C-alpha positions as a LaTeX table, in Angstrom:
\begin{tabular}{lrrr}
\hline
Residue & $x$ (\AA) & $y$ (\AA) & $z$ (\AA) \\
\hline
Met1 & 95.76 & 36.25 & 6.01 \\
Glu2 & 96.77 & 33.48 & 3.59 \\
Pro3 & 100.18 & 33.78 & 1.93 \\
Gly4 & 100.15 & 34.08 & $-1.84$ \\
Lys5 & 96.77 & 35.77 & $-2.12$ \\
Pro6 & 96.67 & 39.24 & $-3.73$ \\
Arg7 & 96.37 & 41.91 & $-1.06$ \\
Val8 & 93.42 & 44.31 & $-1.31$ \\
Leu9 & 93.16 & 47.34 & 0.98 \\
Val10 & 89.57 & 48.48 & 1.63 \\
Ala11 & 89.18 & 51.92 & 3.20 \\
Asp12 & 85.73 & 53.12 & 4.31 \\
Asp13 & 84.55 & 55.03 & 7.38 \\
Asp14 & 81.16 & 53.27 & 7.19 \\
Pro15 & 81.39 & 50.02 & 9.23 \\
Asp16 & 78.59 & 48.41 & 7.23 \\
Gly17 & 80.25 & 49.24 & 3.91 \\
Leu18 & 83.59 & 48.01 & 5.19 \\
Leu19 & 82.05 & 44.74 & 6.32 \\
Leu20 & 80.20 & 44.24 & 3.03 \\
Leu21 & 83.27 & 44.83 & 0.85 \\
Ser22 & 85.47 & 42.67 & 3.05 \\
Ala23 & 82.98 & 39.80 & 2.92 \\
Ala24 & 82.66 & 40.15 & $-0.85$ \\
Leu25 & 86.42 & 39.84 & $-1.42$ \\
Glu26 & 87.88 & 37.73 & 1.37 \\
Asp27 & 87.40 & 34.37 & $-0.38$ \\
Glu28 & 89.75 & 35.35 & $-3.21$ \\
Tyr29 & 91.97 & 38.00 & $-1.63$ \\
Ala30 & 93.81 & 38.90 & 1.53 \\
Val31 & 91.73 & 41.87 & 2.67 \\
Ile32 & 93.23 & 44.70 & 4.74 \\
Thr33 & 90.86 & 47.31 & 6.18 \\
Ala34 & 91.15 & 50.94 & 7.18 \\
Lys35 & 88.50 & 53.13 & 8.85 \\
Asp36 & 89.80 & 56.54 & 7.79 \\
Gly37 & 92.19 & 58.22 & 5.37 \\
Leu38 & 95.18 & 58.38 & 7.69 \\
Glu39 & 94.93 & 54.68 & 8.52 \\
Ala40 & 94.53 & 53.89 & 4.81 \\
Leu41 & 97.72 & 55.79 & 3.97 \\
Lys42 & 99.63 & 54.01 & 6.73 \\
Arg43 & 98.48 & 50.55 & 5.65 \\
Ala44 & 99.14 & 51.31 & 1.98 \\
Ser45 & 102.72 & 52.30 & 2.84 \\
Ser46 & 103.41 & 49.11 & 4.80 \\
Thr47 & 105.45 & 46.16 & 3.56 \\
Pro48 & 104.33 & 44.23 & 1.64 \\
Ala49 & 102.22 & 46.91 & $-0.03$ \\
Pro50 & 98.67 & 46.08 & $-1.16$ \\
Asp51 & 98.15 & 45.05 & $-4.78$ \\
Leu52 & 94.98 & 47.14 & $-5.08$ \\
Ile53 & 93.16 & 49.75 & $-3.00$ \\
Gln54 & 89.42 & 50.42 & $-2.77$ \\
Leu55 & 89.15 & 53.91 & $-1.36$ \\
Asp56 & 86.04 & 55.71 & $-0.17$ \\
Ile57 & 86.17 & 59.34 & $-1.27$ \\
Met58 & 84.10 & 60.76 & 1.58 \\
Met59 & 85.95 & 60.08 & 4.83 \\
Pro60 & 86.48 & 62.37 & 7.83 \\
Gly61 & 89.80 & 64.17 & 8.21 \\
Met62 & 91.89 & 63.09 & 5.24 \\
Asp63 & 89.43 & 62.22 & 2.47 \\
Gly64 & 90.02 & 59.81 & $-0.39$ \\
Arg65 & 91.33 & 62.46 & $-2.78$ \\
Asp66 & 93.96 & 63.57 & $-0.27$ \\
Val67 & 94.97 & 59.95 & 0.31 \\
Leu68 & 95.32 & 59.36 & $-3.44$ \\
Arg69 & 97.48 & 62.46 & $-3.87$ \\
Arg70 & 99.79 & 61.24 & $-1.11$ \\
Leu71 & 99.91 & 57.74 & $-2.60$ \\
Lys72 & 100.99 & 59.12 & $-5.97$ \\
Glu73 & 103.83 & 61.06 & $-4.32$ \\
Gln74 & 105.44 & 57.94 & $-2.80$ \\
Gln75 & 107.64 & 55.55 & $-4.77$ \\
Leu76 & 106.30 & 52.51 & $-2.91$ \\
Thr77 & 102.62 & 53.27 & $-3.55$ \\
Lys78 & 102.38 & 55.37 & $-6.71$ \\
Ala79 & 101.79 & 52.38 & $-9.02$ \\
Ile80 & 99.13 & 50.68 & $-6.86$ \\
Pro81 & 95.77 & 50.76 & $-8.70$ \\
Val82 & 93.10 & 52.66 & $-6.76$ \\
Ile83 & 89.35 & 52.20 & $-7.21$ \\
Phe84 & 87.38 & 55.11 & $-5.82$ \\
Val85 & 84.15 & 54.35 & $-3.96$ \\
Thr86 & 81.50 & 56.95 & $-3.29$ \\
Gly87 & 77.84 & 57.49 & $-2.62$ \\
Lys88 & 77.77 & 60.34 & $-5.11$ \\
Ser89 & 76.87 & 59.81 & $-8.73$ \\
Glu90 & 77.69 & 63.18 & $-10.29$ \\
Met91 & 79.84 & 62.90 & $-13.41$ \\
Asp92 & 82.19 & 65.74 & $-12.44$ \\
Asp93 & 82.99 & 63.92 & $-9.17$ \\
Glu94 & 83.93 & 60.82 & $-11.15$ \\
Ile95 & 86.08 & 62.82 & $-13.57$ \\
Arg96 & 87.96 & 64.48 & $-10.70$ \\
Gly97 & 88.79 & 61.10 & $-9.20$ \\
Leu98 & 90.04 & 59.70 & $-12.50$ \\
Asp99 & 92.08 & 62.84 & $-13.14$ \\
Leu100 & 93.87 & 62.29 & $-9.83$ \\
Gly101 & 94.97 & 58.84 & $-10.98$ \\
Ala102 & 92.22 & 56.42 & $-9.90$ \\
Val103 & 91.83 & 53.50 & $-12.30$ \\
Asp104 & 88.10 & 53.03 & $-11.75$ \\
Tyr105 & 85.04 & 54.28 & $-9.93$ \\
Ile106 & 82.33 & 52.37 & $-8.05$ \\
Ser107 & 79.15 & 53.99 & $-6.75$ \\
Lys108 & 77.15 & 52.99 & $-3.70$ \\
Pro109 & 75.00 & 51.01 & $-3.10$ \\
Tyr110 & 77.38 & 48.17 & $-4.02$ \\
Gln111 & 76.56 & 45.49 & $-6.53$ \\
Val112 & 78.83 & 42.71 & $-5.27$ \\
Pro113 & 79.28 & 40.87 & $-8.62$ \\
Ile114 & 80.35 & 44.18 & $-10.23$ \\
Val115 & 82.77 & 44.93 & $-7.39$ \\
Arg116 & 84.36 & 41.49 & $-7.71$ \\
Ala117 & 84.61 & 41.78 & $-11.50$ \\
Arg118 & 86.26 & 45.22 & $-11.33$ \\
Val119 & 88.77 & 44.08 & $-8.71$ \\
Arg120 & 89.60 & 40.95 & $-10.69$ \\
Met121 & 90.10 & 42.95 & $-13.89$ \\
His122 & 92.43 & 45.55 & $-12.35$ \\
Leu123 & 94.48 & 42.97 & $-10.46$ \\
Ala124 & 94.98 & 41.04 & $-13.72$ \\
Ala125 & 96.17 & 44.25 & $-15.40$ \\
Arg126 & 98.48 & 44.92 & $-12.45$ \\
Arg127 & 100.01 & 41.42 & $-12.71$ \\
Gln128 & 100.62 & 41.91 & $-16.42$ \\
Ala129 & 102.27 & 45.29 & $-15.82$ \\
Lys130 & 104.55 & 43.75 & $-13.18$ \\
Leu131 & 105.59 & 40.98 & $-15.57$ \\
Leu132 & 106.43 & 43.48 & $-18.28$ \\
Glu133 & 108.35 & 45.64 & $-15.83$ \\
Ala134 & 110.31 & 42.65 & $-14.58$ \\
Gln135 & 111.34 & 41.81 & $-18.13$ \\
Thr136 & 112.70 & 45.34 & $-18.66$ \\
Leu137 & 114.88 & 44.95 & $-15.53$ \\
Leu138 & 116.62 & 41.72 & $-16.59$ \\
Asp139 & 119.81 & 41.36 & $-18.60$ \\
Pro140 & 118.95 & 39.15 & $-21.61$ \\
Val141 & 122.30 & 37.33 & $-21.66$ \\
Thr142 & 122.80 & 36.47 & $-18.00$ \\
Glu143 & 119.14 & 36.66 & $-16.88$ \\
Ile144 & 120.08 & 38.55 & $-13.72$ \\
Ala145 & 119.28 & 42.19 & $-12.96$ \\
Asn146 & 120.42 & 44.72 & $-15.55$ \\
Arg147 & 122.03 & 48.14 & $-15.11$ \\
Arg148 & 118.66 & 49.88 & $-14.77$ \\
Arg149 & 117.63 & 47.56 & $-11.93$ \\
Tyr150 & 121.01 & 48.09 & $-10.27$ \\
Asp151 & 120.66 & 51.89 & $-10.45$ \\
Met152 & 117.19 & 51.69 & $-8.90$ \\
Ala153 & 118.35 & 49.33 & $-6.14$ \\
Ile154 & 121.46 & 51.21 & $-5.05$ \\
Asp155 & 119.63 & 54.53 & $-5.04$ \\
Ala156 & 116.75 & 53.15 & $-2.96$ \\
Glu157 & 119.05 & 51.37 & $-0.50$ \\
Trp158 & 121.27 & 54.46 & $-0.14$ \\
Arg159 & 118.27 & 56.58 & 0.80 \\
Arg160 & 117.05 & 53.88 & 3.19 \\
Ala161 & 120.45 & 53.74 & 4.90 \\
Gln162 & 120.45 & 57.52 & 5.22 \\
Arg163 & 117.01 & 57.48 & 6.85 \\
Glu164 & 117.67 & 54.58 & 9.20 \\
Gly165 & 121.34 & 55.21 & 9.99 \\
Gly166 & 122.38 & 51.87 & 8.52 \\
Gln167 & 125.23 & 50.74 & 6.35 \\
Leu168 & 125.42 & 49.83 & 2.68 \\
Thr169 & 128.04 & 47.94 & 0.68 \\
Ala170 & 128.56 & 48.20 & $-3.08$ \\
Val171 & 130.74 & 45.74 & $-4.98$ \\
Met172 & 132.08 & 46.22 & $-8.49$ \\
Val173 & 133.12 & 42.98 & $-10.22$ \\
Asp174 & 135.24 & 42.65 & $-13.36$ \\
Val175 & 136.01 & 39.41 & $-15.24$ \\
Asp176 & 139.79 & 39.16 & $-15.58$ \\
Asp177 & 141.30 & 38.88 & $-19.09$ \\
Phe178 & 137.88 & 38.59 & $-20.67$ \\
Lys179 & 138.94 & 40.05 & $-24.02$ \\
Ser180 & 141.50 & 37.29 & $-24.46$ \\
Tyr181 & 138.82 & 34.74 & $-23.50$ \\
Asn182 & 136.52 & 36.03 & $-26.26$ \\
Asp183 & 139.39 & 36.12 & $-28.75$ \\
Arg184 & 140.31 & 32.48 & $-28.07$ \\
Tyr185 & 136.90 & 30.85 & $-27.56$ \\
Gly186 & 134.51 & 33.16 & $-29.41$ \\
His187 & 131.63 & 35.37 & $-28.28$ \\
Gly188 & 129.18 & 32.49 & $-27.87$ \\
Ala189 & 131.47 & 30.89 & $-25.32$ \\
Gly190 & 132.02 & 34.33 & $-23.82$ \\
Asp191 & 128.28 & 34.74 & $-23.23$ \\
Glu192 & 128.14 & 31.32 & $-21.59$ \\
Ala193 & 131.07 & 32.28 & $-19.33$ \\
Leu194 & 129.22 & 35.47 & $-18.34$ \\
Arg195 & 126.14 & 33.40 & $-17.46$ \\
Arg196 & 128.23 & 31.17 & $-15.24$ \\
Val197 & 129.85 & 34.19 & $-13.53$ \\
Ala198 & 126.36 & 35.63 & $-12.96$ \\
Ala199 & 125.25 & 32.34 & $-11.38$ \\
Val200 & 128.29 & 32.40 & $-9.08$ \\
Leu201 & 127.48 & 35.94 & $-7.94$ \\
Gln202 & 123.85 & 35.01 & $-7.31$ \\
Glu203 & 125.01 & 32.16 & $-5.11$ \\
Ala204 & 127.45 & 34.43 & $-3.29$ \\
Ile205 & 124.88 & 37.02 & $-2.19$ \\
Gln206 & 122.25 & 34.54 & $-0.85$ \\
Arg207 & 119.94 & 37.11 & 0.83 \\
Ala208 & 116.71 & 38.14 & $-0.92$ \\
Thr209 & 117.45 & 41.82 & $-0.26$ \\
Asp210 & 120.82 & 41.68 & $-2.04$ \\
Val211 & 121.05 & 42.43 & $-5.76$ \\
Ala212 & 123.48 & 41.01 & $-8.32$ \\
Ala213 & 123.42 & 42.82 & $-11.65$ \\
Arg214 & 125.23 & 42.93 & $-14.94$ \\
Tyr215 & 126.70 & 46.42 & $-14.99$ \\
Gly216 & 127.81 & 46.31 & $-18.61$ \\
Gly217 & 130.13 & 44.25 & $-20.82$ \\
Asp218 & 132.17 & 42.00 & $-18.56$ \\
Glu219 & 131.41 & 44.02 & $-15.42$ \\
Phe220 & 128.96 & 43.07 & $-12.70$ \\
Ala221 & 127.83 & 44.86 & $-9.54$ \\
Leu222 & 126.40 & 43.85 & $-6.18$ \\
Val223 & 124.21 & 45.87 & $-3.83$ \\
Leu224 & 124.38 & 44.61 & $-0.23$ \\
Pro225 & 121.99 & 46.46 & 2.12 \\
Ser226 & 122.69 & 46.47 & 5.86 \\
Thr227 & 126.12 & 44.94 & 5.25 \\
Asp228 & 129.19 & 46.15 & 7.15 \\
Glu229 & 132.87 & 45.56 & 6.34 \\
Glu230 & 132.89 & 42.11 & 7.92 \\
Gly231 & 129.79 & 40.96 & 6.07 \\
Ala232 & 131.14 & 42.39 & 2.81 \\
Ala233 & 134.38 & 40.42 & 3.25 \\
Val234 & 132.35 & 37.22 & 3.66 \\
Val235 & 130.46 & 37.85 & 0.40 \\
Ala236 & 133.70 & 38.68 & $-1.43$ \\
Trp237 & 135.40 & 35.52 & $-0.15$ \\
Arg238 & 132.36 & 33.46 & $-1.13$ \\
Ala239 & 132.39 & 34.89 & $-4.68$ \\
Leu240 & 136.11 & 34.25 & $-5.18$ \\
Thr241 & 135.87 & 30.73 & $-3.77$ \\
Arg242 & 132.88 & 29.82 & $-5.91$ \\
Met243 & 134.60 & 31.19 & $-9.02$ \\
Glu244 & 137.55 & 28.92 & $-8.30$ \\
His245 & 135.24 & 25.93 & $-7.90$ \\
Ala246 & 133.39 & 26.83 & $-11.14$ \\
Ser247 & 136.61 & 25.99 & $-13.06$ \\
Ile248 & 135.73 & 27.82 & $-16.29$ \\
Arg249 & 138.72 & 26.91 & $-18.48$ \\
His250 & 140.77 & 29.88 & $-19.76$ \\
Ala251 & 144.01 & 28.83 & $-21.39$ \\
Asp252 & 145.32 & 32.41 & $-21.63$ \\
Ser253 & 144.91 & 33.05 & $-17.89$ \\
Ser254 & 147.81 & 32.47 & $-15.51$ \\
Ser255 & 145.49 & 30.42 & $-13.30$ \\
Gly256 & 144.12 & 28.39 & $-16.21$ \\
Ser257 & 140.53 & 29.37 & $-15.43$ \\
Val258 & 138.26 & 32.43 & $-15.48$ \\
Thr259 & 138.72 & 34.65 & $-12.42$ \\
Val260 & 137.20 & 37.90 & $-11.23$ \\
Ser261 & 138.40 & 41.01 & $-9.43$ \\
Leu262 & 136.23 & 42.74 & $-6.83$ \\
Gly263 & 136.17 & 46.28 & $-5.55$ \\
Val264 & 134.25 & 46.42 & $-2.27$ \\
Ala265 & 133.15 & 49.68 & $-0.65$ \\
Thr266 & 131.13 & 50.11 & 2.53 \\
Ala267 & 129.47 & 53.33 & 3.70 \\
Tyr268 & 127.40 & 54.65 & 6.59 \\
Pro269 & 125.64 & 57.28 & 4.47 \\
Arg270 & 125.28 & 60.78 & 5.87 \\
Val271 & 122.66 & 63.22 & 4.64 \\
Asp272 & 125.35 & 65.34 & 2.96 \\
Gln273 & 126.73 & 62.40 & 0.95 \\
Arg274 & 125.69 & 61.10 & $-2.47$ \\
Val275 & 125.48 & 57.52 & $-3.66$ \\
Glu276 & 127.96 & 58.32 & $-6.42$ \\
Glu277 & 130.66 & 58.57 & $-3.73$ \\
Leu278 & 130.07 & 54.94 & $-2.76$ \\
Val279 & 130.20 & 53.76 & $-6.38$ \\
Ala280 & 133.41 & 55.74 & $-6.94$ \\
Ala281 & 134.96 & 54.12 & $-3.85$ \\
Ala282 & 134.07 & 50.65 & $-5.18$ \\
Asp283 & 135.60 & 51.59 & $-8.55$ \\
Arg284 & 138.83 & 52.67 & $-6.86$ \\
Ala285 & 139.01 & 49.41 & $-4.96$ \\
Leu286 & 138.37 & 47.46 & $-8.17$ \\
Tyr287 & 141.21 & 49.32 & $-9.90$ \\
Arg288 & 143.58 & 48.33 & $-7.10$ \\
Ala289 & 142.49 & 44.69 & $-7.40$ \\
Lys290 & 143.05 & 44.70 & $-11.17$ \\
Thr291 & 146.46 & 46.38 & $-11.02$ \\
Ala292 & 147.56 & 43.93 & $-8.30$ \\
Gly293 & 147.03 & 41.06 & $-10.73$ \\
Gly294 & 143.32 & 40.24 & $-10.41$ \\
Asp295 & 141.60 & 37.25 & $-8.82$ \\
Arg296 & 141.27 & 39.14 & $-5.54$ \\
Ala297 & 139.16 & 41.67 & $-3.64$ \\
Glu298 & 140.21 & 45.10 & $-2.44$ \\
Phe299 & 138.25 & 47.06 & 0.16 \\
Glu300 & 137.46 & 50.67 & 0.97 \\
Val301 & 135.37 & 52.24 & 3.72 \\
Leu302 & 133.70 & 55.51 & 2.82 \\
Ala303 & 132.83 & 56.40 & 6.40 \\
Ala304 & 134.35 & 54.23 & 9.13 \\
Glu305 & 132.12 & 55.47 & 11.96 \\
Met306 & 128.39 & 55.24 & 12.32 \\
Pro307 & 126.65 & 58.60 & 12.77 \\
Asp308 & 126.44 & 59.66 & 16.42 \\
Ala309 & 123.19 & 58.73 & 18.10 \\
Glu310 & 120.89 & 61.57 & 18.95 \\
\hline
\end{tabular}
């Protein structure tokens, strides 16, 4: 399977049909196959998820309609375009499939040029939708994740940590004395300072699974999955050190440059806890850092012990 190719999942209980569709698409796409509905659901829910699914309606056990219903119930798979494939040609059968959320409908016997054209069209639409979605999740000033992206990330990672018994760290970041910076240098310079702070935070997190976001105004936030207290301290130290090296001049600051305060909270989420508790803990730690004079990190652990193993 070549990296970079769009991933197409083809599900069909007919070996000949599966072979034909795979051969028709494999030059342009990374083709994943499934021989029944259960296998199709499992492969669709894997990481990375397919970019498009061709799903035979008539399969033993879990048929295509049941698979599609399950796909639409899952956050990871609900947006994946699904093309239904069937040997039937009745209009009501087509309408039922489209009503369930399929984007298109192909009847057997296959006409390979039509199959390729439909797949190409829906993948292009999917790429465009992803680009538009990505733009709605970016802060226009700093060009890092915005508050909406942060909310999505911390909620998803909290639920993941609950399922897997892992840990999660949240960091709240506030730019020290930012009002006085804007008053002295103007809002244009203030925006540039925020961009430089955002770049520092992006460098500090380093892992692809971490998220740095603009929380609002002069506040930022980090989401650090699978990060314990020790790992969180490393990220905090890295952020403070890089801010010092950035040397953003601030004549009204006691240090002479722009600094940040960090509130760092780590949790081992239990099923009876809510993500808001972690965010509140990070806010409390940030308040302590600010009242202590800023340019520092304060830490809090929401649950010091990992859940007992079964």
